[in-house]
PDB file of C-alpha atoms and ligand atoms in Angstrom:
ATOM      1  CA  UNK A  25     -63.257 415.806  51.547  1.00  0.00           C
ATOM      2  CA  UNK A  26     -64.848 413.126  49.993  1.00  0.00           C
ATOM      3  CA  UNK A  27     -68.615 413.103  48.915  1.00  0.00           C
ATOM      4  CA  UNK A  28     -68.652 410.181  51.701  1.00  0.00           C
ATOM      5  CA  UNK A  29     -72.537 409.765  50.488  1.00  0.00           C
ATOM      6  CA  UNK A  30     -71.887 408.879  47.206  1.00  0.00           C
ATOM      7  CA  UNK A  31     -68.724 407.057  47.923  1.00  0.00           C
ATOM      8  CA  UNK A  32     -70.613 404.610  50.033  1.00  0.00           C
ATOM      9  CA  UNK A  33     -73.605 403.926  48.050  1.00  0.00           C
ATOM     10  CA  UNK A  34     -71.320 403.202  45.378  1.00  0.00           C
ATOM     11  CA  UNK A  35     -70.021 400.828  47.333  1.00  0.00           C
ATOM     12  CA  UNK A  36     -72.831 398.976  48.405  1.00  0.00           C
ATOM     13  CA  UNK A  37     -74.082 399.601  45.097  1.00  0.00           C
ATOM     14  CA  UNK A  38     -70.638 396.808  43.985  1.00  0.00           C
ATOM     15  CA  UNK A  39     -71.527 394.961  47.135  1.00  0.00           C
ATOM     16  CA  UNK A  40     -74.831 394.168  46.288  1.00  0.00           C
ATOM     17  CA  UNK A  41     -73.870 393.358  42.492  1.00  0.00           C
ATOM     18  CA  UNK A  42     -71.818 390.529  43.996  1.00  0.00           C
ATOM     19  CA  UNK A  43     -74.521 389.025  46.242  1.00  0.00           C
ATOM     20  CA  UNK A  44     -77.508 389.112  44.292  1.00  0.00           C
ATOM     21  CA  UNK A  45     -76.893 389.486  40.235  1.00  0.00           C
ATOM     22  CA  UNK A  46     -79.097 391.139  38.065  1.00  0.00           C
ATOM     23  CA  UNK A  47     -82.238 391.537  40.682  1.00  0.00           C
ATOM     24  CA  UNK A  48     -80.491 394.893  41.734  1.00  0.00           C
ATOM     25  CA  UNK A  49     -79.970 396.308  38.023  1.00  0.00           C
ATOM     26  CA  UNK A  50     -80.778 394.814  34.469  1.00  0.00           C
ATOM     27  CA  UNK A  51     -77.194 396.083  32.978  1.00  0.00           C
ATOM     28  CA  UNK A  52     -75.383 393.975  35.509  1.00  0.00           C
ATOM     29  CA  UNK A  53     -76.611 390.386  34.548  1.00  0.00           C
ATOM     30  CA  UNK A  54     -74.755 390.116  31.451  1.00  0.00           C
ATOM     31  CA  UNK A  55     -70.804 389.460  33.602  1.00  0.00           C
ATOM     32  CA  UNK A  56     -67.774 392.040  32.462  1.00  0.00           C
ATOM     33  CA  UNK A  57     -66.132 390.075  28.681  1.00  0.00           C
ATOM     34  CA  UNK A  58     -69.269 388.286  28.385  1.00  0.00           C
ATOM     35  CA  UNK A  59     -71.952 388.617  25.106  1.00  0.00           C
ATOM     36  CA  UNK A  60     -75.456 387.642  25.338  1.00  0.00           C
ATOM     37  CA  UNK A  61     -76.569 385.119  23.071  1.00  0.00           C
ATOM     38  CA  UNK A  62     -80.213 383.400  22.739  1.00  0.00           C
ATOM     39  CA  UNK A  63     -79.189 380.290  21.062  1.00  0.00           C
ATOM     40  CA  UNK A  64     -78.125 378.258  23.672  1.00  0.00           C
ATOM     41  CA  UNK A  65     -74.471 377.195  22.494  1.00  0.00           C
ATOM     42  CA  UNK A  66     -73.177 373.502  22.781  1.00  0.00           C
ATOM     43  CA  UNK A  67     -69.954 373.162  24.072  1.00  0.00           C
ATOM     44  CA  UNK A  68     -68.015 370.358  25.449  1.00  0.00           C
ATOM     45  CA  UNK A  69     -65.030 367.536  25.038  1.00  0.00           C
ATOM     46  CA  UNK A  70     -66.714 366.385  21.962  1.00  0.00           C
ATOM     47  CA  UNK A  71     -68.074 362.707  22.916  1.00  0.00           C
ATOM     48  CA  UNK A  72     -71.750 363.052  23.962  1.00  0.00           C
ATOM     49  CA  UNK A  73     -72.421 360.117  24.714  1.00  0.00           C
ATOM     50  CA  UNK A  74     -75.657 358.623  23.985  1.00  0.00           C
ATOM     51  CA  UNK A  75     -77.578 357.567  27.863  1.00  0.00           C
ATOM     52  CA  UNK A  76     -80.998 356.448  27.403  1.00  0.00           C
ATOM     53  CA  UNK A  77     -83.295 357.233  30.388  1.00  0.00           C
ATOM     54  CA  UNK A  78     -83.617 353.019  31.124  1.00  0.00           C
ATOM     55  CA  UNK A  79     -79.705 352.866  31.134  1.00  0.00           C
ATOM     56  CA  UNK A  80     -79.341 356.097  33.566  1.00  0.00           C
ATOM     57  CA  UNK A  81     -78.532 355.583  36.811  1.00  0.00           C
ATOM     58  CA  UNK A  82     -76.779 358.476  39.320  1.00  0.00           C
ATOM     59  CA  UNK A  83     -74.517 357.176  42.175  1.00  0.00           C
ATOM     60  CA  UNK A  84     -73.577 359.506  45.051  1.00  0.00           C
ATOM     61  CA  UNK A  85     -70.675 357.568  47.155  1.00  0.00           C
ATOM     62  CA  UNK A  86     -67.327 358.458  48.772  1.00  0.00           C
ATOM     63  CA  UNK A  87     -67.432 360.542  52.138  1.00  0.00           C
ATOM     64  CA  UNK A  88     -71.620 359.242  52.683  1.00  0.00           C
ATOM     65  CA  UNK A  89     -73.643 357.371  55.114  1.00  0.00           C
ATOM     66  CA  UNK A  90     -75.853 355.928  52.235  1.00  0.00           C
ATOM     67  CA  UNK A  91     -74.139 355.339  48.965  1.00  0.00           C
ATOM     68  CA  UNK A  92     -76.850 355.918  46.859  1.00  0.00           C
ATOM     69  CA  UNK A  93     -77.818 355.153  42.669  1.00  0.00           C
ATOM     70  CA  UNK A  94     -80.612 356.713  41.674  1.00  0.00           C
ATOM     71  CA  UNK A  95     -82.563 355.276  38.570  1.00  0.00           C
ATOM     72  CA  UNK A  96     -84.581 357.410  36.615  1.00  0.00           C
ATOM     73  CA  UNK A  97     -87.984 356.573  38.063  1.00  0.00           C
ATOM     74  CA  UNK A  98     -86.423 357.327  41.304  1.00  0.00           C
ATOM     75  CA  UNK A  99     -85.219 360.459  40.619  1.00  0.00           C
ATOM     76  CA  UNK A 100     -88.505 361.718  38.471  1.00  0.00           C
ATOM     77  CA  UNK A 101     -90.129 360.639  42.176  1.00  0.00           C
ATOM     78  CA  UNK A 102     -87.816 363.280  43.983  1.00  0.00           C
ATOM     79  CA  UNK A 103     -89.504 366.748  44.388  1.00  0.00           C
ATOM     80  CA  UNK A 104     -89.443 368.377  41.256  1.00  0.00           C
ATOM     81  CA  UNK A 105     -88.418 372.617  40.681  1.00  0.00           C
ATOM     82  CA  UNK A 106     -88.209 374.969  38.393  1.00  0.00           C
ATOM     83  CA  UNK A 107     -84.980 377.179  38.691  1.00  0.00           C
ATOM     84  CA  UNK A 108     -85.016 380.276  36.720  1.00  0.00           C
ATOM     85  CA  UNK A 109     -81.202 381.453  36.300  1.00  0.00           C
ATOM     86  CA  UNK A 110     -78.559 382.669  33.946  1.00  0.00           C
ATOM     87  CA  UNK A 111     -75.822 380.426  32.025  1.00  0.00           C
ATOM     88  CA  UNK A 112     -72.096 382.044  31.412  1.00  0.00           C
ATOM     89  CA  UNK A 113     -69.723 379.811  29.191  1.00  0.00           C
ATOM     90  CA  UNK A 114     -66.201 380.851  30.103  1.00  0.00           C
ATOM     91  CA  UNK A 115     -65.342 381.224  26.637  1.00  0.00           C
ATOM     92  CA  UNK A 116     -67.412 384.246  26.625  1.00  0.00           C
ATOM     93  CA  UNK A 117     -71.307 383.753  26.322  1.00  0.00           C
ATOM     94  CA  UNK A 118     -74.226 384.220  28.476  1.00  0.00           C
ATOM     95  CA  UNK A 119     -77.505 382.737  28.106  1.00  0.00           C
ATOM     96  CA  UNK A 120     -79.954 384.394  30.626  1.00  0.00           C
ATOM     97  CA  UNK A 121     -83.496 383.391  31.882  1.00  0.00           C
ATOM     98  CA  UNK A 122     -82.952 379.857  31.607  1.00  0.00           C
ATOM     99  CA  UNK A 123     -85.604 377.618  33.424  1.00  0.00           C
ATOM    100  CA  UNK A 124     -84.243 374.497  34.050  1.00  0.00           C
ATOM    101  CA  UNK A 125     -86.750 371.895  35.678  1.00  0.00           C
ATOM    102  CA  UNK A 126     -85.360 368.953  37.791  1.00  0.00           C
ATOM    103  CA  UNK A 127     -83.859 368.016  41.403  1.00  0.00           C
ATOM    104  CA  UNK A 128     -82.264 370.120  43.670  1.00  0.00           C
ATOM    105  CA  UNK A 129     -78.862 368.779  44.317  1.00  0.00           C
ATOM    106  CA  UNK A 130     -79.275 369.206  48.210  1.00  0.00           C
ATOM    107  CA  UNK A 131     -82.223 367.384  48.233  1.00  0.00           C
ATOM    108  CA  UNK A 132     -80.396 364.297  46.410  1.00  0.00           C
ATOM    109  CA  UNK A 133     -77.448 364.831  48.633  1.00  0.00           C
ATOM    110  CA  UNK A 134     -79.470 364.743  51.478  1.00  0.00           C
ATOM    111  CA  UNK A 135     -80.233 360.805  50.893  1.00  0.00           C
ATOM    112  CA  UNK A 136     -77.176 360.079  50.850  1.00  0.00           C
ATOM    113  CA  UNK A 137     -75.913 361.557  54.149  1.00  0.00           C
ATOM    114  CA  UNK A 138     -72.579 363.519  53.976  1.00  0.00           C
ATOM    115  CA  UNK A 139     -70.099 362.604  56.544  1.00  0.00           C
ATOM    116  CA  UNK A 140     -68.752 365.460  58.548  1.00  0.00           C
ATOM    117  CA  UNK A 141     -65.500 365.161  57.211  1.00  0.00           C
ATOM    118  CA  UNK A 142     -67.478 365.731  53.362  1.00  0.00           C
ATOM    119  CA  UNK A 143     -65.712 368.923  52.670  1.00  0.00           C
ATOM    120  CA  UNK A 144     -65.225 369.170  48.154  1.00  0.00           C
ATOM    121  CA  UNK A 145     -67.166 366.873  45.208  1.00  0.00           C
ATOM    122  CA  UNK A 146     -66.261 365.443  42.012  1.00  0.00           C
ATOM    123  CA  UNK A 147     -68.849 365.537  39.325  1.00  0.00           C
ATOM    124  CA  UNK A 148     -68.317 362.888  36.849  1.00  0.00           C
ATOM    125  CA  UNK A 149     -69.983 362.655  33.344  1.00  0.00           C
ATOM    126  CA  UNK A 150     -71.174 359.582  30.933  1.00  0.00           C
ATOM    127  CA  UNK A 151     -68.319 360.890  28.908  1.00  0.00           C
ATOM    128  CA  UNK A 152     -65.413 360.676  31.570  1.00  0.00           C
ATOM    129  CA  UNK A 153     -65.233 364.397  32.110  1.00  0.00           C
ATOM    130  CA  UNK A 154     -64.830 365.643  35.702  1.00  0.00           C
ATOM    131  CA  UNK A 155     -65.065 369.015  37.456  1.00  0.00           C
ATOM    132  CA  UNK A 156     -65.127 369.596  40.928  1.00  0.00           C
ATOM    133  CA  UNK A 157     -66.485 372.058  43.539  1.00  0.00           C
ATOM    134  CA  UNK A 158     -66.868 372.786  47.208  1.00  0.00           C
ATOM    135  CA  UNK A 159     -69.734 370.650  48.857  1.00  0.00           C
ATOM    136  CA  UNK A 160     -71.319 373.612  50.607  1.00  0.00           C
ATOM    137  CA  UNK A 161     -71.463 375.214  46.833  1.00  0.00           C
ATOM    138  CA  UNK A 162     -73.435 372.340  45.753  1.00  0.00           C
ATOM    139  CA  UNK A 163     -75.841 372.159  48.932  1.00  0.00           C
ATOM    140  CA  UNK A 164     -77.522 375.893  47.882  1.00  0.00           C
ATOM    141  CA  UNK A 165     -80.544 376.150  46.922  1.00  0.00           C
ATOM    142  CA  UNK A 166     -80.255 377.011  43.133  1.00  0.00           C
ATOM    143  CA  UNK A 167     -78.033 374.454  42.323  1.00  0.00           C
ATOM    144  CA  UNK A 168     -79.981 371.700  40.203  1.00  0.00           C
ATOM    145  CA  UNK A 169     -80.254 368.221  38.660  1.00  0.00           C
ATOM    146  CA  UNK A 170     -81.623 369.522  35.697  1.00  0.00           C
ATOM    147  CA  UNK A 171     -83.564 366.728  33.064  1.00  0.00           C
ATOM    148  CA  UNK A 172     -85.170 370.079  31.199  1.00  0.00           C
ATOM    149  CA  UNK A 173     -84.757 373.453  29.883  1.00  0.00           C
ATOM    150  CA  UNK A 174     -86.837 376.341  27.620  1.00  0.00           C
ATOM    151  CA  UNK A 175     -89.818 374.086  27.790  1.00  0.00           C
ATOM    152  CA  UNK A 176     -88.779 370.708  26.750  1.00  0.00           C
ATOM    153  CA  UNK A 177     -86.317 367.667  28.119  1.00  0.00           C
ATOM    154  CA  UNK A 178     -82.581 368.019  27.979  1.00  0.00           C
ATOM    155  CA  UNK A 179     -81.476 366.615  24.241  1.00  0.00           C
ATOM    156  CA  UNK A 180     -78.401 364.688  24.228  1.00  0.00           C
ATOM    157  CA  UNK A 181     -76.130 367.609  22.639  1.00  0.00           C
ATOM    158  CA  UNK A 182     -76.820 369.520  26.169  1.00  0.00           C
ATOM    159  CA  UNK A 183     -76.090 366.891  28.656  1.00  0.00           C
ATOM    160  CA  UNK A 184     -79.633 364.644  28.473  1.00  0.00           C
ATOM    161  CA  UNK A 185     -80.884 362.812  30.488  1.00  0.00           C
ATOM    162  CA  UNK A 186     -79.682 365.181  32.985  1.00  0.00           C
ATOM    163  CA  UNK A 187     -76.990 367.319  33.929  1.00  0.00           C
ATOM    164  CA  UNK A 188     -75.942 369.723  37.207  1.00  0.00           C
ATOM    165  CA  UNK A 189     -76.381 373.755  36.708  1.00  0.00           C
ATOM    166  CA  UNK A 190     -74.097 376.173  39.098  1.00  0.00           C
ATOM    167  CA  UNK A 191     -75.767 379.245  38.702  1.00  0.00           C
ATOM    168  CA  UNK A 192     -73.138 380.816  40.610  1.00  0.00           C
ATOM    169  CA  UNK A 193     -69.907 379.300  38.318  1.00  0.00           C
ATOM    170  CA  UNK A 194     -69.199 379.493  34.848  1.00  0.00           C
ATOM    171  CA  UNK A 195     -70.932 376.952  33.293  1.00  0.00           C
ATOM    172  CA  UNK A 196     -67.900 374.422  32.758  1.00  0.00           C
ATOM    173  CA  UNK A 197     -68.662 373.562  36.525  1.00  0.00           C
ATOM    174  CA  UNK A 198     -72.391 371.946  35.546  1.00  0.00           C
ATOM    175  CA  UNK A 199     -71.124 368.105  34.428  1.00  0.00           C
ATOM    176  CA  UNK A 200     -73.400 367.007  31.615  1.00  0.00           C
ATOM    177  CA  UNK A 201     -74.707 363.231  31.396  1.00  0.00           C
ATOM    178  CA  UNK A 202     -74.317 363.217  35.077  1.00  0.00           C
ATOM    179  CA  UNK A 203     -73.210 359.875  36.408  1.00  0.00           C
ATOM    180  CA  UNK A 204     -71.627 360.190  39.975  1.00  0.00           C
ATOM    181  CA  UNK A 205     -71.203 362.985  42.373  1.00  0.00           C
ATOM    182  CA  UNK A 206     -68.250 361.843  44.492  1.00  0.00           C
ATOM    183  CA  UNK A 207     -67.474 363.209  47.847  1.00  0.00           C
ATOM    184  CA  UNK A 208     -64.197 363.842  49.701  1.00  0.00           C
ATOM    185  CA  UNK A 209     -62.276 365.375  52.104  1.00  0.00           C
ATOM    186  CA  UNK A 210     -59.660 367.004  50.243  1.00  0.00           C
ATOM    187  CA  UNK A 211     -60.019 369.558  46.804  1.00  0.00           C
ATOM    188  CA  UNK A 212     -59.558 367.563  43.429  1.00  0.00           C
ATOM    189  CA  UNK A 213     -59.058 369.130  40.422  1.00  0.00           C
ATOM    190  CA  UNK A 214     -61.332 368.546  37.095  1.00  0.00           C
ATOM    191  CA  UNK A 215     -61.046 367.925  33.604  1.00  0.00           C
ATOM    192  CA  UNK A 216     -60.803 371.622  33.207  1.00  0.00           C
ATOM    193  CA  UNK A 217     -59.270 373.026  36.489  1.00  0.00           C
ATOM    194  CA  UNK A 218     -56.060 370.171  36.062  1.00  0.00           C
ATOM    195  CA  UNK A 219     -55.830 372.800  32.804  1.00  0.00           C
ATOM    196  CA  UNK A 220     -55.194 375.983  34.550  1.00  0.00           C
ATOM    197  CA  UNK A 221     -59.080 376.527  34.780  1.00  0.00           C
ATOM    198  CA  UNK A 222     -60.058 378.747  37.989  1.00  0.00           C
ATOM    199  CA  UNK A 223     -60.732 376.447  41.340  1.00  0.00           C
ATOM    200  CA  UNK A 224     -63.558 378.703  42.077  1.00  0.00           C
ATOM    201  CA  UNK A 225     -64.920 380.162  38.611  1.00  0.00           C
ATOM    202  CA  UNK A 226     -67.130 383.177  39.918  1.00  0.00           C
ATOM    203  CA  UNK A 227     -68.226 384.815  36.316  1.00  0.00           C
ATOM    204  CA  UNK A 228     -68.911 388.225  38.004  1.00  0.00           C
ATOM    205  CA  UNK A 229     -65.293 387.988  39.316  1.00  0.00           C
ATOM    206  CA  UNK A 230     -64.492 387.122  35.580  1.00  0.00           C
ATOM    207  CA  UNK A 231     -62.363 383.954  37.490  1.00  0.00           C
ATOM    208  CA  UNK A 232     -61.319 382.149  34.293  1.00  0.00           C
ATOM    209  CA  UNK A 233     -58.106 381.120  35.024  1.00  0.00           C
ATOM    210  CA  UNK A 234     -56.213 379.988  38.087  1.00  0.00           C
ATOM    211  CA  UNK A 235     -53.761 383.086  37.918  1.00  0.00           C
ATOM    212  CA  UNK A 236     -57.175 385.559  37.457  1.00  0.00           C
TER     213      UNK A 236
HETATM  214  N1  MTE B   5     -69.904 365.771  31.110  1.00  0.00           N
HETATM  215  C1  MTE B   5     -69.283 367.020  30.566  1.00  0.00           C
HETATM  216  N2  MTE B   5     -69.989 368.083  30.933  1.00  0.00           N
HETATM  217  C2  MTE B   5     -69.479 369.377  30.185  1.00  0.00           C
HETATM  218  C3  MTE B   5     -68.531 369.333  29.466  1.00  0.00           C
HETATM  219  C4  MTE B   5     -68.195 368.494  29.181  1.00  0.00           C
HETATM  220  O1  MTE B   5     -67.279 368.175  28.061  1.00  0.00           O
HETATM  221  N3  MTE B   5     -68.320 367.414  29.595  1.00  0.00           N
HETATM  222  N4  MTE B   5     -67.814 371.014  29.139  1.00  0.00           N
HETATM  223  C5  MTE B   5     -68.789 371.960  30.198  1.00  0.00           C
HETATM  224  C6  MTE B   5     -68.093 373.484  29.709  1.00  0.00           C
HETATM  225  S1  MTE B   5     -66.584 373.604  29.387  1.00  0.00           S
HETATM  226  C7  MTE B   5     -69.539 374.027  29.355  1.00  0.00           C
HETATM  227  S2  MTE B   5     -69.482 375.759  28.720  1.00  0.00           S
HETATM  228  C8  MTE B   5     -71.520 373.440  29.612  1.00  0.00           C
HETATM  229  C9  MTE B   5     -71.661 373.955  28.416  1.00  0.00           C
HETATM  230  O2  MTE B   5     -73.104 373.178  28.218  1.00  0.00           O
HETATM  231  P1  MTE B   5     -74.134 373.102  27.156  1.00  0.00           P
HETATM  232  O3  MTE B   5     -73.525 372.252  26.013  1.00  0.00           O
HETATM  233  O4  MTE B   5     -75.510 372.913  27.610  1.00  0.00           O
HETATM  234  O5  MTE B   5     -74.676 375.091  26.210  1.00  0.00           O
HETATM  235  O6  MTE B   5     -71.010 372.581  29.682  1.00  0.00           O
HETATM  236  C10 MTE B   5     -70.060 371.875  30.741  1.00  0.00           C
HETATM  237  N5  MTE B   5     -70.618 370.461  31.288  1.00  0.00           N
HETATM  238 MO1   MO B   6     -67.610 376.094  28.643  1.00  0.00          MO
END
């Protein structure tokens, strides 16, 4: 006879870990295959565009009722939140307790009123970078268009003036120098996803490459 109590307890522990990483046991906050860092490395394609706040705008277009193009003052006027989360880069570093400040993606999307057939999103950066994600995932409470972290405005190298942060996915799903959110009916692979990175990208499942 297996020890059912032990077996069930271990299954529940695994399930809870998946549902709320970090909240159950501090030991599971750094996913398998990752090393904790504290120096917030910079990672991108290398273009690092310089976008002044006065030149920045965020367009939401495609399958929406109201196409919008928010300038900086309209973005700043939206409800501001602080969203503390852990940041996991597929190149195997994680930085914990990042206190992103900005506007919930769901609040920005609500202004644009996604159509019923909008199911997938392409995030566009001012450097030409793209990444794709399901619309539902962007509507999660913890997804934020961030302008500040660690007590200061985002530097250019980290994607200032504003970038997307999707805490439940590897960091490449968060476009820096965010320029546009495009909604489609079908999924369209982004820059890394075309090159074999995983489409879903859950760090706790180690979904690094599409064959993982
Ligand atoms: N626009 C843009 N966003 C991007 C990238 C990029 O090259 N261009 N790189 C991604 C990758 S692979 C990672 S790990 C994170 C790194 O963010 P950081 O440089 O602030 O640490 O940004 C993501 N967002
Ligand atoms: Mo990355």
